[in-house]
Short mmCIF file of C-alpha atoms in Angstrom, two decimals:
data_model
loop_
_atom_site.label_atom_id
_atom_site.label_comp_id
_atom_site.label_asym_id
_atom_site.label_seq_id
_atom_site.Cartn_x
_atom_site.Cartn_y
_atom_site.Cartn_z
CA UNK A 1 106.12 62.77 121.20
CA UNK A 2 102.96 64.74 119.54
CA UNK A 3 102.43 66.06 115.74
CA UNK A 4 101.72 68.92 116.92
CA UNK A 5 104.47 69.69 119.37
CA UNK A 6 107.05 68.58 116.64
CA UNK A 7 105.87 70.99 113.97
CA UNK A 8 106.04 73.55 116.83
CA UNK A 9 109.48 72.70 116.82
CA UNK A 10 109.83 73.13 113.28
CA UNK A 11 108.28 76.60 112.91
CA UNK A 12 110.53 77.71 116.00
CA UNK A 13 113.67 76.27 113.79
CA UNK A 14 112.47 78.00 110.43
CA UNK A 15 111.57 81.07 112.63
CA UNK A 16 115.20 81.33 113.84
CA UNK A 17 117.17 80.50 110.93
CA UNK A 18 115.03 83.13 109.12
CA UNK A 19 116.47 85.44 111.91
CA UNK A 20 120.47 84.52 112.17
CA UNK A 21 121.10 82.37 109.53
CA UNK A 22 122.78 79.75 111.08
CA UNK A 23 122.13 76.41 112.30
CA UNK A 24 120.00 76.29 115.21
CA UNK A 25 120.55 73.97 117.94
CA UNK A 26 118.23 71.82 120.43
CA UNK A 27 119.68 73.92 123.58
CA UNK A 28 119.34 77.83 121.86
CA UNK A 29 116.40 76.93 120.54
CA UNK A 30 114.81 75.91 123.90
CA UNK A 31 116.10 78.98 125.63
CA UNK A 32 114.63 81.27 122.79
CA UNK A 33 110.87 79.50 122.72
CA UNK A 34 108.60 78.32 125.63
CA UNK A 35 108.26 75.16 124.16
CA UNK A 36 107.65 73.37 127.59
CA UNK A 37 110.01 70.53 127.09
CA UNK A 38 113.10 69.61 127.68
CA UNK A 39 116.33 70.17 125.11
CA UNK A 40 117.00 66.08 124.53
CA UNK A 41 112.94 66.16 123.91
CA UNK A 42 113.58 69.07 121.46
CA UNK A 43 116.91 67.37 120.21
CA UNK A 44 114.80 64.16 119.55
CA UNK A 45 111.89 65.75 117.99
CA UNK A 46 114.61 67.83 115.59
CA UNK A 47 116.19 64.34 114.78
CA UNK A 48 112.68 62.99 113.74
CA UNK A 49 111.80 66.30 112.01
CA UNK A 50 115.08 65.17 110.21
CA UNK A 51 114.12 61.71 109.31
CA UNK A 52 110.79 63.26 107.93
CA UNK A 53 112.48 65.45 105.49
CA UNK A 54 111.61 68.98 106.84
CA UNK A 55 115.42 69.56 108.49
CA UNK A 56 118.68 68.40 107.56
CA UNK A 57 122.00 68.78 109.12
CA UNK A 58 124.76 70.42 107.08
CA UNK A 59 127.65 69.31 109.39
CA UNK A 60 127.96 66.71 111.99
CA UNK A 61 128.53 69.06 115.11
CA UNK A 62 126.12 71.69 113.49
CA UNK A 63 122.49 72.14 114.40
CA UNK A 64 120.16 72.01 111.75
CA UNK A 65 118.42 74.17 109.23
CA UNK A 66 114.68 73.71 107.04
CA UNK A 67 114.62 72.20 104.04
CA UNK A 68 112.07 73.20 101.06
CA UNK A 69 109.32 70.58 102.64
CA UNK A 70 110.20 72.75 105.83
CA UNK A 71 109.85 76.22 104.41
CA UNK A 72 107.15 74.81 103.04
CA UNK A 73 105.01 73.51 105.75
CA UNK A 74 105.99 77.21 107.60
CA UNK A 75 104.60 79.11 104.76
CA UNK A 76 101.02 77.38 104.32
CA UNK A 77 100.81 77.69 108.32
CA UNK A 78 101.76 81.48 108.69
CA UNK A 79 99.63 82.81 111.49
CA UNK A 80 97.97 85.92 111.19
CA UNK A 81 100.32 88.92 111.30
CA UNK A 82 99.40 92.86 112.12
CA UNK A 83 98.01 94.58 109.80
CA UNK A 84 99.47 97.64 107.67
CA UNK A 85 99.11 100.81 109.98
CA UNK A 86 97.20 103.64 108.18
CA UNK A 87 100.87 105.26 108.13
CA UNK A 88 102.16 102.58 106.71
CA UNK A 89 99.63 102.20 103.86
CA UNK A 90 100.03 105.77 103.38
CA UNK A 91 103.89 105.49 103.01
CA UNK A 92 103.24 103.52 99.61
CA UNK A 93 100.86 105.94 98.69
CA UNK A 94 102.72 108.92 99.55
CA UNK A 95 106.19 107.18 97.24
CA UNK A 96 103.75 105.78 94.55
CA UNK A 97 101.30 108.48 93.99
CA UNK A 98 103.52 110.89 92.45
CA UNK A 99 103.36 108.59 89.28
CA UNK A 100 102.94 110.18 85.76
CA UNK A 101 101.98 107.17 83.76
CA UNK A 102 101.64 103.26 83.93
CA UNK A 103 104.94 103.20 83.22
CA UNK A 104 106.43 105.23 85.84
CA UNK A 105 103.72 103.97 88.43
CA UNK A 106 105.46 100.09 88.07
CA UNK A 107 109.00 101.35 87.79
CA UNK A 108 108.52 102.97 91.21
CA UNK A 109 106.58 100.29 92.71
CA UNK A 110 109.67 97.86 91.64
CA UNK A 111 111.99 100.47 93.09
CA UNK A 112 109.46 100.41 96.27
CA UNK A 113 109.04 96.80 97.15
CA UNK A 114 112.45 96.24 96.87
CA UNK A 115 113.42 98.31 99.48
CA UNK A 116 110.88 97.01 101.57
CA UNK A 117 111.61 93.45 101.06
CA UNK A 118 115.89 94.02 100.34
CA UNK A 119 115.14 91.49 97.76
CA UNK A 120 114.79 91.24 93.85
CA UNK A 121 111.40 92.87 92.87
CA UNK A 122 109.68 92.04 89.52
CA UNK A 123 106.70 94.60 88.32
CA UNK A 124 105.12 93.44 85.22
CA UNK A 125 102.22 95.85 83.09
CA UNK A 126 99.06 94.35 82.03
CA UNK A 127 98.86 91.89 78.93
CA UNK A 128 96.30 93.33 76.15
CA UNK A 129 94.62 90.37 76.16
CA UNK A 130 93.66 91.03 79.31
CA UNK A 131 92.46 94.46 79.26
CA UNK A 132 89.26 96.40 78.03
CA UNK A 133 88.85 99.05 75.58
CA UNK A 134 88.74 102.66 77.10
CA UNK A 135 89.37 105.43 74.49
CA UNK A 136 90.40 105.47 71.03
CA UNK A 137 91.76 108.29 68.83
CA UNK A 138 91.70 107.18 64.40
CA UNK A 139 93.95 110.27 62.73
CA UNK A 140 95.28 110.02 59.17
CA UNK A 141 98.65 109.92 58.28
CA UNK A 142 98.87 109.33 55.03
CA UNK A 143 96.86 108.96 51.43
CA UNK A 144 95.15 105.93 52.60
CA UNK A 145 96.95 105.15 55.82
CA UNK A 146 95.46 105.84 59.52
CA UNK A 147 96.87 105.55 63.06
CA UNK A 148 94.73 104.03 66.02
CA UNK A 149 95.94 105.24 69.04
CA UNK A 150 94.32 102.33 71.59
CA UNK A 151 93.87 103.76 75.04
CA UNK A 152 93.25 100.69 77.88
CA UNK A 153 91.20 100.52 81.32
CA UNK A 154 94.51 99.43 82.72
CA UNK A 155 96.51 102.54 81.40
CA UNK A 156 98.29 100.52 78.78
CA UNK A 157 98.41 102.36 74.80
CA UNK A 158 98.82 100.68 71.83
CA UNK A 159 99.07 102.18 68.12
CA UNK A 160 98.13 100.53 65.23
CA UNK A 161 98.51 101.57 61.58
CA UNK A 162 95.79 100.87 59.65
CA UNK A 163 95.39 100.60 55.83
CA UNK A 164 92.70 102.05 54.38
CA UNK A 165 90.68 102.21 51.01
CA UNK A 166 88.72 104.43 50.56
CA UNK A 167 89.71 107.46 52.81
CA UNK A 168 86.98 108.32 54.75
CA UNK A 169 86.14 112.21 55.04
CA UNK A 170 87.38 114.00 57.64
CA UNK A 171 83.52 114.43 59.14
CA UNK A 172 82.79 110.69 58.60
CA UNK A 173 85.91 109.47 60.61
CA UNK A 174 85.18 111.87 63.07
CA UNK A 175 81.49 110.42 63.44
CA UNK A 176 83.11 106.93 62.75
CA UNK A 177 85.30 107.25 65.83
CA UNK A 178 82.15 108.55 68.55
CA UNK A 179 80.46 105.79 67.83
CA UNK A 180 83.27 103.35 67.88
CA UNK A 181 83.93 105.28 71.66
CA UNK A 182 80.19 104.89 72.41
CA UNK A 183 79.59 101.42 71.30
CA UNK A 184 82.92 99.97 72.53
CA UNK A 185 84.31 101.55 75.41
CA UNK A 186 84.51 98.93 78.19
CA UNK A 187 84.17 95.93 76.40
CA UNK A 188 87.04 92.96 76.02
CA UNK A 189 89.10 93.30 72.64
CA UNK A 190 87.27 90.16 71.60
CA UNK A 191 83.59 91.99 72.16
CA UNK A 192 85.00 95.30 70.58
CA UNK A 193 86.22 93.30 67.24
CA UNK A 194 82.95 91.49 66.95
CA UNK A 195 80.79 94.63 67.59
CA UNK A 196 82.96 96.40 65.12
CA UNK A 197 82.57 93.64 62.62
CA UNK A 198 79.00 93.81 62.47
CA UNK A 199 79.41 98.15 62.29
CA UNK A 200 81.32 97.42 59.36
CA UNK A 201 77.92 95.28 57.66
CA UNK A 202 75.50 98.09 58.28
CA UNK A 203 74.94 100.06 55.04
CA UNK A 204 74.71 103.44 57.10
CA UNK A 205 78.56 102.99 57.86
CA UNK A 206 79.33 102.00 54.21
CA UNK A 207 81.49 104.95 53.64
CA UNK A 208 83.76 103.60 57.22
CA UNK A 209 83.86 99.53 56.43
CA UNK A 210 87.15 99.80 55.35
CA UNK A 211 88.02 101.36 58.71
CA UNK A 212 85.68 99.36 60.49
CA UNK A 213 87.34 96.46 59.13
CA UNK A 214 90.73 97.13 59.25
CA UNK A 215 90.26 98.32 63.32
CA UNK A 216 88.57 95.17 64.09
CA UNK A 217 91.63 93.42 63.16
CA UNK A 218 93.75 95.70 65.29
CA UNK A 219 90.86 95.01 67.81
CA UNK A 220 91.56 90.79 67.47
CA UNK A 221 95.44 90.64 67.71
CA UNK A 222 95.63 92.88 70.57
CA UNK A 223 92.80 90.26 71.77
CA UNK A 224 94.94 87.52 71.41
CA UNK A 225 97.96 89.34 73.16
CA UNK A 226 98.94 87.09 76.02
CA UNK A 227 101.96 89.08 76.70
CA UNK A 228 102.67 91.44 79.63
CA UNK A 229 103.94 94.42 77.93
CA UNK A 230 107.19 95.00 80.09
CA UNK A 231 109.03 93.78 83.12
CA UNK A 232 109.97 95.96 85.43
CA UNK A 233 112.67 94.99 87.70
CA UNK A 234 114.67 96.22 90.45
CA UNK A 235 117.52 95.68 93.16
CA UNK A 236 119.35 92.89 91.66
CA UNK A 237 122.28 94.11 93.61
CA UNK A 238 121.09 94.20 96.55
CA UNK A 239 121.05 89.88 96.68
CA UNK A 240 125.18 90.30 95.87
CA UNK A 241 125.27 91.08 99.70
CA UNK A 242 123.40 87.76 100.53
CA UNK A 243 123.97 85.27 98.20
CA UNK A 244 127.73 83.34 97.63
CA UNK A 245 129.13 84.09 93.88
CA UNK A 246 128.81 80.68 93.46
CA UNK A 247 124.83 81.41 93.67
CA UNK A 248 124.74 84.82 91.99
CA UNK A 249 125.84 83.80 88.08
CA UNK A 250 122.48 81.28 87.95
CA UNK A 251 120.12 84.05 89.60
CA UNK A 252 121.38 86.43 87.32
CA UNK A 253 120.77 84.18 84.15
CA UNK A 254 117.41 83.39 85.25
CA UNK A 255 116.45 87.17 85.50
CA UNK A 256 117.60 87.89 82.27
CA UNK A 257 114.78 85.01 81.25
CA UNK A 258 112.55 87.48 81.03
CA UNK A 259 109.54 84.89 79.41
CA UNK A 260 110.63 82.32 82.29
CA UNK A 261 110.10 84.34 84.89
CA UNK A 262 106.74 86.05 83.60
CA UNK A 263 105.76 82.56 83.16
CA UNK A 264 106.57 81.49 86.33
CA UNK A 265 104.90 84.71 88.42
CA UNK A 266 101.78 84.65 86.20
CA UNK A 267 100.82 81.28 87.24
CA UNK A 268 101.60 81.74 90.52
CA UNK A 269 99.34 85.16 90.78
CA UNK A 270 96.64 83.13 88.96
CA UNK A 271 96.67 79.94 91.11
CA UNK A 272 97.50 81.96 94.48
CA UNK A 273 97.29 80.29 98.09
CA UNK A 274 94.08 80.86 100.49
CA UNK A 275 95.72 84.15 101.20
CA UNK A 276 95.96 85.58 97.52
CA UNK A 277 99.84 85.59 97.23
CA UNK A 278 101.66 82.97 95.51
CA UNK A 279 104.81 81.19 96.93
CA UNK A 280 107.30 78.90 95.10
CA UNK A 281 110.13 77.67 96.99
CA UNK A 282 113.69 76.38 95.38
CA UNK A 283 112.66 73.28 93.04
CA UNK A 284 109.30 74.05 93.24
CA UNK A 285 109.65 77.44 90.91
CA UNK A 286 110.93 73.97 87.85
CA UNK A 287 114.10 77.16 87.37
CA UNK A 288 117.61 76.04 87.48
CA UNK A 289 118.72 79.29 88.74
CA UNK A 290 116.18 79.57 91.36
CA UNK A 291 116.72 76.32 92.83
CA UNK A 292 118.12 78.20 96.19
CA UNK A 293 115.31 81.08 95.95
CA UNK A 294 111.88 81.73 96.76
CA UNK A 295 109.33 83.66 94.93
CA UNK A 296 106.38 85.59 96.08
CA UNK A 297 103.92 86.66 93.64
CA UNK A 298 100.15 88.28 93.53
CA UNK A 299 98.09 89.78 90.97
CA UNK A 300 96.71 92.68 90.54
CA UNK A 301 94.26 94.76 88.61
CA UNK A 302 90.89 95.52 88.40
CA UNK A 303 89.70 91.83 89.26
CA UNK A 304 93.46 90.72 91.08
CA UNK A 305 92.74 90.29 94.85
CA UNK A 306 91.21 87.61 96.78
CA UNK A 307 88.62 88.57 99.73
CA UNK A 308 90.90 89.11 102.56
CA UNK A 309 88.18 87.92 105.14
CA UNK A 310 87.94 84.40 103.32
CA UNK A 311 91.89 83.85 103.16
CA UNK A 312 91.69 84.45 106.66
CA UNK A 313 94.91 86.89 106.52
CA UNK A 314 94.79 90.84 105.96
CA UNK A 315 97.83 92.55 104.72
CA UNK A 316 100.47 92.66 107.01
CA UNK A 317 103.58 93.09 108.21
CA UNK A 318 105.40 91.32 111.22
CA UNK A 319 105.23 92.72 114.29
CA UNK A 320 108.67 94.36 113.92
CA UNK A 321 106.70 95.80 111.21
CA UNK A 322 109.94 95.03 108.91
CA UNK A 323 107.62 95.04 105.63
CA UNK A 324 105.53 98.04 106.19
CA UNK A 325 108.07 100.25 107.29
CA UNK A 326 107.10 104.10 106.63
CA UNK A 327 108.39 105.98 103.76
CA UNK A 328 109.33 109.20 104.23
CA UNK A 329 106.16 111.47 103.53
CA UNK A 330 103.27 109.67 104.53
CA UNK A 331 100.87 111.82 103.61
CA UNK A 332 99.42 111.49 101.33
CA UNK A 333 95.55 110.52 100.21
CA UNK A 334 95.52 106.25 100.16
CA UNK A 335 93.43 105.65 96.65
CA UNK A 336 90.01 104.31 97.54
CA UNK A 337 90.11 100.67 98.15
CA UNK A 338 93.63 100.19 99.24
CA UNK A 339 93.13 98.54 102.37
CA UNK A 340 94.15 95.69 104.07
CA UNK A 341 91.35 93.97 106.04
CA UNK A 342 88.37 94.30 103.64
CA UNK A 343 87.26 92.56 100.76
CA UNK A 344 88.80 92.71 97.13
CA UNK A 345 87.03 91.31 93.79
CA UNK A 346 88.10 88.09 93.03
CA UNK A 347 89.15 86.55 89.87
CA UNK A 348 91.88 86.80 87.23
CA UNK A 349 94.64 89.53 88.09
CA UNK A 350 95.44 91.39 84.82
CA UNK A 351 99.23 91.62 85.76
CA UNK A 352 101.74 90.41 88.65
CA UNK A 353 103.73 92.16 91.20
CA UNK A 354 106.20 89.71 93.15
CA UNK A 355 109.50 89.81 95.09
CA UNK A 356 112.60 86.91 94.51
CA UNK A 357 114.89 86.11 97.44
CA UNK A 358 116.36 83.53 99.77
CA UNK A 359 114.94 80.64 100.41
CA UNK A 360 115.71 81.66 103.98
CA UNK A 361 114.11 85.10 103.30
CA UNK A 362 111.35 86.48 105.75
CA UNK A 363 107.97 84.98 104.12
CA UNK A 364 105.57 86.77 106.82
CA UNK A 365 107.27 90.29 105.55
CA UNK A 366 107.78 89.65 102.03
CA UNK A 367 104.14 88.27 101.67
CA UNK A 368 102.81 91.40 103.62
CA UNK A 369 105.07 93.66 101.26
CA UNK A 370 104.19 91.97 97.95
CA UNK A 371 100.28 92.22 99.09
CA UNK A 372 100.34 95.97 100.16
CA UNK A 373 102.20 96.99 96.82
CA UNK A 374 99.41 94.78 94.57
CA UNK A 375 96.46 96.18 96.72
CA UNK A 376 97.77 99.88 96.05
CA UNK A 377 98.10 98.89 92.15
CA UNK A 378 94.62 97.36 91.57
CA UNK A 379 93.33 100.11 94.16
CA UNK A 380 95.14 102.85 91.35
CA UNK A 381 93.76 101.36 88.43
CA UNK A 382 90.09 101.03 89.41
CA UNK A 383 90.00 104.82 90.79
CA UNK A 384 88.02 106.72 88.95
CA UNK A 385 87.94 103.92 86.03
CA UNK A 386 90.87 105.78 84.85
CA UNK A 387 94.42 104.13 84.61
CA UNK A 388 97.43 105.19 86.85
CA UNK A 389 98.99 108.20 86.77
CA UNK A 390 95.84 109.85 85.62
#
């Protein structure tokens, strides 16, 4: 009996319970795969695949089904998979592009991927703290009162009330604000309150400190904003037609964690596998009520993906091509860098886009779908350096 041949046994089991959900047994299992042996050999590998952790047995006359080491050994072995179709890609495009703002861009990629995946899918917007200054706007509205309206590279907008003393003249917080946009625009929070620090030392902008000063602080909290600003989630419902009630009142307590569940999706989309996706299965996600799901989880943004060619994998679907499947009006224009077998920046995704299901859910498909939907997203925000929806 070979390694190799056993784990060959074990993908075929994970493979098949994936597909029908029930226990799969030496002799079906031999008639569905080529797997050149005979069903005792098969039977006998299972029983050691068994003894090794990856399968167990959940009644005596059953077959048997993967455990998490199982799912687990699957999922850091997926073979390559087809690639999106230019259909395909234009599908998301096509439902996505219609988008008016940030916010209505994530709301319809949640609505998106979970019709894809038939799955829970969580959308979240970019954290400050992880953004760069794009545009900012300083109008008075009161005696010695202004409002900074903060304007992101990721499409995010903050306001901040600043107080003031003394008012500056109309003319000087007009010349105030140009050079704030010209000094500042594309630089961290952290850069912008420093630089704006120093603006407020230089006697020329005496007549602005108190603006200066006051903005720079506005600059350093939203610095030191770790938060995502919202969660977007949808088709919680549609896991009532696959999961036992007995299942659904945990699931449903964990999603209403919303901090446990950012927590959990931002690590994975900053730690992701070879392949740029993060995967945490049952235990492994350290949440009670997702000790019988699965979580799949990239970044995206500006810096999010991983270079395809080193994972090894492109985007993809299976061949049934289950997680790419067209959406009605693909025709429109795919945003410039939204593809699937070229290279993406690497480094820290500003945000997460990921999909909770099953642990028996299809990984090939929901790893394709979660990928395609992040791809479009960081493709969105860096076109045109403008944010979504512009």
């Amino acid at each position: 009996m070979t390694q190799s041949r056993r784990m060959l046994v074990l993908r075929a089991v994970v493979e098949d319970y994936i597909r029908s959900q029930e226990p799969v047994g030496s002799t079906s299992l031999t008639k569905a795969h080529d797997l050149g042996v005979s069903s005792a050999t098969v039977r006998n590998d299972m029983a050691a695949l068994e003894d090794e952790g990856y399968l167990i047995q959940p009644h005596t006359s059953a077959g048997r089904i993967p455990t998490e080491k199982g799912y687990r050994y699957f999922v850091d072995r997926l073979a390559t998979v087809m690639p999106l179709s230019p259909a395909q890609r234009n599908g998301i495009a096509t439902f996505l592009s219609g988008s008016v703002s940030l916010q209505d861009t994530l709301q319809r990629a949640a609505r998106l991927l979970s019709q894809i995946t038939g799955q829970v899918a969580v959308v979240a917007s970019p954290a400050l703290s992880k953004a760069t200054l794009r545009h900012v706007e300083i109008v008075p509205v009161g005696a010695s009162v202004l409002l900074a309206v903060v304007i992101t590279d990721t499409g995010r907008v903050a306001q901040h009330t600043l107080a003031v003393h003394p008012m500056p003249s109309a003319d000087d917080l007009s010349r105030f604000c140009d050079v704030v946009n010209r000094q500042c625009s594309g630089l961290s929070f952290t850069a912008a309150s420093e630089r704006l620090r120093s603006l407020s030392a230089d006697p020329a902008w005496r007549t602005s400190s108190s603006v200066s000063e006051s903005l720079a602080s506005a600059f350093a909290t939203m610095a030191d904003d770790e938060r995502a600003g919202e969660m977007y989630v949808a088709g919680a419902s549609k896991l009532a037609h696959q999961r036992t009630a007995a299942d659904l009142a945990p699931l449903f307590d964990a999603l209403e964690e919303q901090v446990v569940i950012m927590r959990l999706m931002s690590t994975l989309s900053e730690e992701p596998g070879p392949d740029g996706v993060g995967v945490a299965i049952g235990s492994e996600t350290h949440t009670p009520g997702l000790m019988h799901a699965s979580v799949v989880t990239s970044g995206y943004g500006r810096t999010a993906a991983a270079d395809a060619e080193t994972a090894g994998r492109t985007d993809a679907v299976d061949s049934s091509g289950s997680a790419g499947a067209d959406v009605d009006g693909a025709d429109a224009a795919v945003p410039s860098g939204f593809a699937d077998d070229g290279p993406q920046t690497a480094g820290e995704p500003v945000a997460f886009v990921g999909s909770i299901g099953p642990t028996h859910m299809d990984y090939a498909a929901t790893i394709a779908a979660v990928r395609a939907v992040a791809r479009y997203l960081t493709a969105s925000l860096v076109a045109d350096g403008g944010p979504i929806g512009d």
